[in-house]
Structure formats: structure tokens, C-alpha cells
CSV table of C-alpha atoms in Angstrom, one decimal:
chain,number,residue,atom,x,y,z
A,1,MET,CA,-4.2,-15.1,4.9
A,2,LYS,CA,-6.0,-12.4,6.7
A,3,LYS,CA,-6.1,-8.8,5.5
A,4,SER,CA,-6.6,-5.7,7.7
A,5,VAL,CA,-10.2,-4.4,7.4
A,6,LEU,CA,-9.1,-1.6,5.1
A,7,GLY,CA,-7.1,-4.0,3.0
A,8,LEU,CA,-10.0,-6.3,2.3
A,9,THR,CA,-11.5,-6.3,-1.2
A,10,LEU,CA,-15.0,-6.7,-2.6
A,11,ALA,CA,-14.1,-10.1,-3.9
A,12,THR,CA,-16.7,-12.0,-1.9
A,13,SER,CA,-19.6,-9.9,-3.0
A,14,LEU,CA,-18.4,-9.9,-6.6
A,15,PHE,CA,-18.1,-13.7,-6.6
A,16,LEU,CA,-21.6,-14.1,-5.0
A,17,ALA,CA,-23.1,-11.8,-7.7
A,18,ALA,CA,-21.4,-13.8,-10.4
A,19,CYS,CA,-22.6,-17.1,-8.9
A,20,SER,CA,-26.2,-16.1,-9.6
A,21,SER,CA,-25.5,-17.5,-13.0
A,22,GLY,CA,-27.8,-17.3,-16.0
A,23,ASP,CA,-28.4,-15.4,-19.3
A,24,GLU,CA,-29.1,-12.1,-17.5
A,25,VAL,CA,-27.0,-9.4,-18.9
A,26,VAL,CA,-24.5,-7.8,-16.5
A,27,VAL,CA,-22.9,-5.4,-19.0
A,28,SER,CA,-24.1,-4.2,-22.4
A,29,THR,CA,-21.7,-2.5,-24.9
A,30,THR,CA,-21.7,-1.6,-28.5
A,31,TYR,CA,-19.6,-4.8,-29.0
A,32,GLY,CA,-22.1,-7.1,-27.3
A,33,ASP,CA,-23.4,-8.2,-24.0
A,34,ILE,CA,-21.7,-9.9,-21.0
A,35,THR,CA,-24.0,-12.3,-19.2
A,36,LYS,CA,-23.8,-13.6,-15.6
A,37,ASP,CA,-22.7,-17.0,-16.9
A,38,GLU,CA,-19.8,-15.3,-18.8
A,39,PHE,CA,-18.9,-13.1,-15.9
A,40,TYR,CA,-18.9,-16.2,-13.5
A,41,GLU,CA,-16.6,-18.1,-15.9
A,42,GLU,CA,-14.2,-15.1,-16.2
A,43,ILE,CA,-14.0,-14.7,-12.4
A,44,LYS,CA,-13.5,-18.4,-11.9
A,45,ASN,CA,-10.7,-18.4,-14.4
A,46,LEU,CA,-9.0,-15.5,-12.8
A,47,ALA,CA,-9.2,-16.4,-9.1
A,48,GLY,CA,-12.0,-18.9,-8.6
A,49,ASN,CA,-10.3,-21.1,-6.0
A,50,ALA,CA,-9.2,-18.2,-3.8
A,51,LEU,CA,-12.6,-16.4,-4.0
A,52,LEU,CA,-14.6,-19.6,-3.3
A,53,GLU,CA,-12.4,-20.3,-0.3
A,54,GLN,CA,-13.1,-16.8,1.1
A,55,VAL,CA,-16.9,-17.1,0.5
A,56,VAL,CA,-17.1,-20.6,2.1
A,57,ILE,CA,-15.1,-19.6,5.1
A,58,GLU,CA,-17.1,-16.5,5.6
A,59,GLN,CA,-20.3,-18.5,5.5
A,60,ILE,CA,-19.0,-21.0,8.0
A,61,LEU,CA,-17.8,-18.4,10.4
A,62,GLU,CA,-21.1,-16.6,10.3
A,63,ASN,CA,-22.9,-19.8,11.3
A,64,ASN,CA,-20.5,-20.6,14.2
A,65,TYR,CA,-19.9,-17.2,15.7
A,66,GLU,CA,-22.1,-14.1,16.3
A,67,VAL,CA,-21.1,-10.6,15.6
A,68,THR,CA,-23.5,-7.9,16.7
A,69,ASP,CA,-24.2,-4.6,14.9
A,70,GLU,CA,-22.9,-2.8,18.0
A,71,GLU,CA,-19.5,-4.5,17.7
A,72,VAL,CA,-19.3,-3.5,14.0
A,73,LYS,CA,-20.4,0.1,14.8
A,74,GLU,CA,-17.8,0.4,17.6
A,75,GLN,CA,-14.9,-0.6,15.2
A,76,LEU,CA,-16.3,1.6,12.4
A,77,GLU,CA,-16.4,4.6,14.7
A,78,SER,CA,-12.9,3.9,15.9
A,79,VAL,CA,-11.6,3.8,12.3
A,80,LYS,CA,-13.5,7.0,11.5
A,81,ALA,CA,-11.9,8.7,14.5
A,82,GLN,CA,-8.5,7.5,13.4
A,83,TYR,CA,-8.8,8.9,9.8
A,84,GLY,CA,-10.9,11.9,10.5
A,85,ASP,CA,-11.7,13.9,7.4
A,86,GLN,CA,-9.6,11.5,5.4
A,87,PHE,CA,-12.0,8.6,6.0
A,88,GLU,CA,-14.0,8.9,2.8
A,89,SER,CA,-10.9,9.3,0.6
A,90,VAL,CA,-9.2,6.3,2.3
A,91,LEU,CA,-12.3,4.2,1.5
A,92,ALA,CA,-12.2,5.4,-2.1
A,93,ALA,CA,-8.5,4.6,-2.5
A,94,ASN,CA,-9.3,1.0,-1.4
A,95,GLY,CA,-12.3,0.8,-3.7
A,96,LEU,CA,-14.8,0.4,-0.8
A,97,SER,CA,-18.1,2.0,0.1
A,98,GLU,CA,-18.9,2.4,3.8
A,99,GLU,CA,-21.4,-0.5,3.6
A,100,ALA,CA,-18.7,-2.8,2.1
A,101,PHE,CA,-16.3,-1.6,4.7
A,102,GLU,CA,-18.8,-2.6,7.4
A,103,GLN,CA,-19.0,-6.1,5.9
A,104,ASN,CA,-15.2,-6.3,6.0
A,105,ILE,CA,-15.2,-5.2,9.7
A,106,ARG,CA,-17.8,-7.9,10.4
A,107,PHE,CA,-15.6,-10.6,8.7
A,108,SER,CA,-12.5,-9.3,10.6
A,109,ILE,CA,-14.4,-9.7,14.0
A,110,LEU,CA,-15.5,-13.2,13.0
A,111,GLN,CA,-11.9,-14.2,12.3
A,112,GLU,CA,-10.9,-12.6,15.7
A,113,LYS,CA,-13.4,-14.7,17.5
A,114,ALA,CA,-12.4,-17.9,15.7
A,115,THR,CA,-8.7,-17.3,16.6
A,116,LYS,CA,-9.0,-15.9,20.1
A,117,ASP,CA,-7.2,-18.9,21.6
A,118,VAL,CA,-4.3,-18.9,19.2
A,119,GLU,CA,-1.0,-18.1,20.9
A,120,VAL,CA,1.0,-15.2,19.5
A,121,THR,CA,4.4,-14.3,21.0
A,122,ASP,CA,5.7,-10.8,21.6
A,123,LYS,CA,8.6,-11.6,19.1
A,124,GLU,CA,6.1,-12.5,16.4
A,125,ILE,CA,4.3,-9.2,17.0
A,126,GLU,CA,7.5,-7.2,16.8
A,127,ASP,CA,8.7,-9.0,13.7
A,128,TYR,CA,5.3,-8.4,12.0
A,129,TYR,CA,5.5,-4.7,13.0
A,130,ASN,CA,9.0,-4.3,11.6
A,131,GLN,CA,7.7,-5.6,8.2
A,132,ALA,CA,4.3,-3.9,8.2
A,133,LYS,CA,5.6,-0.4,8.8
A,134,TYR,CA,7.0,-0.7,5.3
A,135,GLU,CA,5.4,-1.4,1.9
A,136,LEU,CA,7.1,-3.0,-1.0
A,137,LYS,CA,7.0,-2.5,-4.8
A,138,ALA,CA,7.7,-5.9,-6.4
A,139,ARG,CA,7.1,-8.1,-9.4
A,140,HIS,CA,6.9,-11.8,-9.7
A,141,ILE,CA,6.8,-14.7,-12.2
A,142,LEU,CA,4.3,-17.5,-11.2
A,143,VAL,CA,4.7,-21.0,-12.6
A,144,ALA,CA,3.1,-24.3,-11.9
A,145,ASP,CA,6.0,-26.5,-11.0
A,146,GLN,CA,9.5,-26.6,-9.5
A,147,GLU,CA,11.2,-27.6,-12.7
A,148,THR,CA,9.9,-24.6,-14.7
A,149,ALA,CA,10.7,-22.3,-11.8
A,150,ASN,CA,14.3,-23.5,-11.7
A,151,THR,CA,14.5,-22.9,-15.5
A,152,VAL,CA,13.3,-19.3,-15.1
A,153,VAL,CA,15.7,-18.6,-12.2
A,154,ALA,CA,18.6,-20.0,-14.3
A,155,LYS,CA,17.6,-17.7,-17.2
A,156,LEU,CA,17.5,-14.7,-14.9
A,157,LYS,CA,20.9,-15.5,-13.4
A,158,ALA,CA,22.2,-15.7,-16.9
A,159,GLY,CA,21.1,-12.2,-17.6
A,160,GLY,CA,17.5,-12.8,-18.8
A,161,ASP,CA,15.1,-9.9,-18.8
A,162,PHE,CA,12.6,-10.3,-15.9
A,163,ALA,CA,9.6,-8.6,-17.7
A,164,ALA,CA,10.1,-10.6,-20.9
A,165,LEU,CA,10.3,-13.9,-18.9
A,166,ALA,CA,7.2,-12.9,-17.0
A,167,LYS,CA,5.3,-12.5,-20.3
A,168,GLU,CA,6.7,-15.8,-21.5
A,169,TYR,CA,6.3,-18.0,-18.5
A,170,SER,CA,4.0,-16.5,-15.8
A,171,THR,CA,0.6,-18.1,-15.3
A,172,ASP,CA,-0.6,-15.0,-13.4
A,173,THR,CA,-2.6,-13.5,-16.3
A,174,SER,CA,-3.5,-10.4,-14.2
A,175,ASN,CA,0.0,-9.0,-14.5
A,176,ALA,CA,2.1,-11.2,-16.8
A,177,SER,CA,1.6,-8.7,-19.6
A,178,ASN,CA,3.0,-5.9,-17.4
A,179,GLY,CA,6.2,-7.9,-16.7
A,180,GLY,CA,4.8,-9.4,-13.5
A,181,ASP,CA,4.4,-6.0,-11.8
A,182,LEU,CA,2.5,-6.3,-8.5
A,183,GLY,CA,2.6,-2.6,-7.6
A,184,TRP,CA,2.9,-1.5,-4.0
A,185,PHE,CA,1.7,-3.8,-1.2
A,186,THR,CA,2.2,-4.3,2.6
A,187,VAL,CA,2.0,-7.2,5.1
A,188,GLY,CA,-1.3,-9.1,4.9
A,189,THR,CA,-1.8,-8.5,1.2
A,190,MET,CA,0.1,-11.6,0.1
A,191,VAL,CA,0.0,-15.2,1.4
A,192,PRO,CA,2.5,-15.7,4.2
A,193,GLU,CA,5.2,-17.6,2.2
A,194,PHE,CA,5.3,-14.9,-0.5
A,195,ASN,CA,5.2,-12.2,2.1
A,196,ASP,CA,8.1,-13.5,4.2
A,197,ALA,CA,10.2,-14.2,1.1
A,198,ALA,CA,9.6,-10.7,-0.3
A,199,TYR,CA,10.4,-8.8,2.9
A,200,ALA,CA,13.6,-10.8,3.3
A,201,LEU,CA,14.9,-9.8,-0.1
A,202,GLU,CA,17.3,-7.0,-0.8
A,203,LEU,CA,16.3,-4.5,-3.4
A,204,ASN,CA,16.7,-5.7,-7.0
A,205,LYS,CA,17.7,-9.2,-6.0
A,206,VAL,CA,15.8,-12.2,-7.4
A,207,SER,CA,14.5,-14.9,-5.1
A,208,GLU,CA,14.8,-18.6,-5.4
A,209,PRO,CA,11.5,-20.3,-6.2
A,210,VAL,CA,8.9,-19.7,-3.4
A,211,GLN,CA,6.2,-22.3,-3.2
A,212,THR,CA,2.6,-21.2,-2.2
A,213,GLN,CA,-0.8,-22.6,-2.7
A,214,PHE,CA,-0.8,-20.9,-6.1
A,215,GLY,CA,2.4,-22.5,-7.5
A,216,TYR,CA,6.0,-21.3,-7.5
A,217,HIS,CA,6.9,-17.6,-7.5
A,218,ILE,CA,10.1,-15.9,-8.5
A,219,ILE,CA,10.1,-12.5,-6.8
A,220,GLU,CA,12.0,-9.3,-7.2
A,221,VAL,CA,11.6,-6.3,-4.9
A,222,LEU,CA,12.1,-3.1,-6.8
A,223,ASP,CA,11.5,-0.5,-4.0
A,224,LYS,CA,10.6,-0.1,-0.4
A,225,ARG,CA,9.1,2.8,1.6
A,226,GLU,CA,7.7,3.5,5.0
A,227,VAL,CA,3.9,3.4,5.5
A,228,GLU,CA,2.8,6.9,6.3
A,229,GLY,CA,1.2,7.2,9.7
A,230,TYR,CA,1.4,3.5,10.4
A,231,GLY,CA,1.6,4.1,14.2
A,232,LYS,CA,3.7,2.9,17.1
A,233,LEU,CA,4.2,-0.7,18.1
A,234,GLU,CA,2.3,-0.4,21.4
A,235,ASP,CA,-0.7,1.1,19.5
A,236,LYS,CA,-0.7,-1.7,16.9
A,237,LYS,CA,-0.2,-4.7,19.2
A,238,ASP,CA,-3.8,-5.9,19.3
A,239,GLU,CA,-4.4,-5.5,15.6
A,240,ILE,CA,-1.1,-7.3,14.8
A,241,LYS,CA,-1.9,-10.1,17.2
A,242,GLU,CA,-5.2,-10.7,15.4
A,243,ALA,CA,-3.6,-10.6,12.0
A,244,ILE,CA,-0.9,-13.1,13.0
A,245,ALA,CA,-3.4,-15.5,14.7
A,246,ALA,CA,-5.4,-15.7,11.5
A,247,THR,CA,-2.4,-16.8,9.5
A,248,LYS,CA,-0.9,-19.4,11.9
A,249,GLY,CA,-1.3,-23.1,11.6
A,250,ASP,CA,-3.8,-23.1,14.5
A,251,TRP,CA,-6.1,-21.0,12.3
A,252,ASN,CA,-5.8,-23.5,9.5
A,253,ALA,CA,-6.6,-26.3,11.9
A,254,LYS,CA,-9.6,-24.4,13.3
A,255,VAL,CA,-11.0,-23.8,9.8
A,256,ALA,CA,-10.3,-27.4,8.8
A,257,GLU,CA,-12.4,-28.5,11.8
A,258,LEU,CA,-15.2,-26.2,10.8
A,259,ILE,CA,-15.1,-27.3,7.2
A,260,LYS,CA,-15.3,-30.9,8.2
A,261,ASP,CA,-18.4,-30.2,10.3
A,262,ALA,CA,-20.0,-28.3,7.4
A,263,LYS,CA,-19.9,-31.4,5.1
A,264,ILE,CA,-19.1,-29.3,2.0
A,265,ASN,CA,-19.7,-30.6,-1.4
A,266,ILE,CA,-18.2,-28.4,-4.2
A,267,LYS,CA,-20.2,-29.2,-7.3
A,268,ASP,CA,-18.2,-27.2,-9.9
A,269,GLU,CA,-15.4,-29.6,-11.0
A,270,ASP,CA,-13.1,-26.7,-11.8
A,271,LEU,CA,-13.3,-25.5,-8.2
A,272,LYS,CA,-12.9,-28.9,-6.5
A,273,ASN,CA,-9.5,-28.0,-5.0
A,274,ALA,CA,-10.6,-24.6,-3.6
A,275,LEU,CA,-10.4,-25.8,0.0
A,276,ASP,CA,-7.3,-28.0,-0.3
A,277,THR,CA,-5.3,-25.7,2.0
A,278,TYR,CA,-7.6,-26.7,4.9
A,279,LEU,CA,-8.7,-30.2,3.8
A,280,SER,CA,-5.0,-31.3,3.7
A,281,LYS,CA,-4.7,-30.3,7.3
A,282,GLU,CA,-7.8,-32.4,8.1
A,283,LYS,CA,-6.4,-35.4,6.3
A,284,GLU,CA,-3.1,-35.1,8.2
A,285,ALA,CA,-5.0,-34.9,11.5
A,286,ASP,CA,-7.1,-38.0,10.6
A,287,LYS,CA,-3.9,-39.9,9.7
A,288,ASP,CA,-2.3,-39.0,13.0
A,289,ALA,CA,-5.4,-40.1,14.9
A,290,ASP,CA,-5.5,-43.4,13.0
A,291,ALA,CA,-1.8,-43.9,13.8
A,292,LYS,CA,-2.4,-43.4,17.5
A,293,GLU,CA,-5.2,-45.9,17.4
A,294,GLU,CA,-3.0,-48.4,15.8
A,295,GLU,CA,-0.3,-47.9,18.5
A,296,LYS,CA,-2.9,-48.5,21.2
A,297,LYS,CA,-3.8,-51.9,19.6
């Protein structure tokens, strides 16, 4: 899933810093030290697969497409003009420095170049816009398998407390203790399957299990509001087209092709499945090619 440049996080740089593992102390407190090794393990446990996927894809794109400083500067100046005096506060609200924001712009342009040939229809753009002009406040319960998800849904339908069940069942340790609260988010923040399910829900209704690469989600949307100053459809078309292209199957196929050429060997056993989203596409393509060869024979 692609995020808008202002929605991107510092996940990549944090993960790369942690990967420089060793006994060097990252944080020192009166209760003890946290080393790079310990920091790396903690990040890996929290979101290792997703972060490694982002780091690898960024490296691959940088080695297959060129983004000039002039291209980055042009987009940066455009965003500055859009936000005016609010630019610095907007960066601060997203936890970004200007340097980090420039890195996000560079990655956004890389994605755009990789997906320039992906077809996006006017209807897809309009549907995206009708979602993206709103943001949702939601909570979820994430579990590993369909059976557990069905159990949780059954308990909710029987009157079970969502927050209590999140604490009991959810594997998303970042928010399980808060009853599964995800706060406010908009389109491009969540993976497509989660996004579409959440935006299709009525307020205070619980979804059926929604499968994503992370497991099975049970979602409840608590509130919905318009995104202030989001803009008109005609002004957002190019940005939306780029965002849709990056989430379509053609994007996955393109990345799978690039990953295959890169001959990646993930040495950390705990992160072996980090690229399965794309490698599975590659395996399907290989099977189709083999089947066609067999038909020819």
C-alpha cells in the first residue's frame, strides 16, 4: 500500500538504524541501557516484516529508477505553496523533519515511475476520492486464523465487549491494551482490504473477518468526518491516480519482477516471510508459464 507523501512515516530510517546491530547503547536511563541489538529485536517483533518489505522495495526502486534532486525540489516547493505558513506545523503533526519529508517525496516519485504504465479508470479515481475526503475513527481485533476470527465475531454478536475482546484476543500489541483503538486514519493508511472494508461499514457496526497479509481483522468504525481542505476531485486526480496505481495488482507484479531480478536472500529466519506478498505473485506467474509450456508440448 502506498501512502501520500505527508502520510509516510520514518519507519524505513528507524529500521535501518536498528539494523546496525551491536552492543552500542541507543538509550540510557536510570533503569538501564537499550542497545542496538535490543532495539532491533523490539522493532522486528512489532513490525519487522512490514518494515523490511518497505526497506527492500525502496532499495530496489532506487537501483532501477532515477529521481533527480530537481524533481524532489519541485514537489517540495509545490507542497510548501499548498500549505503556506502551516507547512512546518503540518510536518510536526506527522512527525517529520523537512529532510525526512524530502526522502518521502523521493520514494513517492520512485513509485510513480514504477507504476506509470498501470491503467487506472476514472471510476476508480472517483471512488477513491469519495473515500479519501473522509477520515475514519475505528478499532480492530487482529487474530491469526479464520477460526479464531469467527469465534470473536460470534462473541461480539452475542453482546461481548469489543475492548475486552481486543485485550483478550488481538495480536496487534500496539493497540490491544487500548481496546484495539486505531485512532483517526484516511485512505492510504491501511492496506487495501482493510481500507475498503472499513469505508464500507456503517458507524458502530462490526465487520465480518477481513483477511489481509497480517491476519484476520474484525473492524468497528466509531466515527467519520470530512478531511479539512482536502480539495476538489479535478485538483486531486493525478495524486489519486498515482496512489491507486501503487496498490493495484500490476504494482505487485512489477515489484515481484524486480524482486526476482534482485535475487534477495533474507538471512534473518524471523523475517523470511517479509516479501511473501510479492513472491507469491512471482510463484503464480511461474506456474502459469509452466502450464503454458506444457500445453505447447
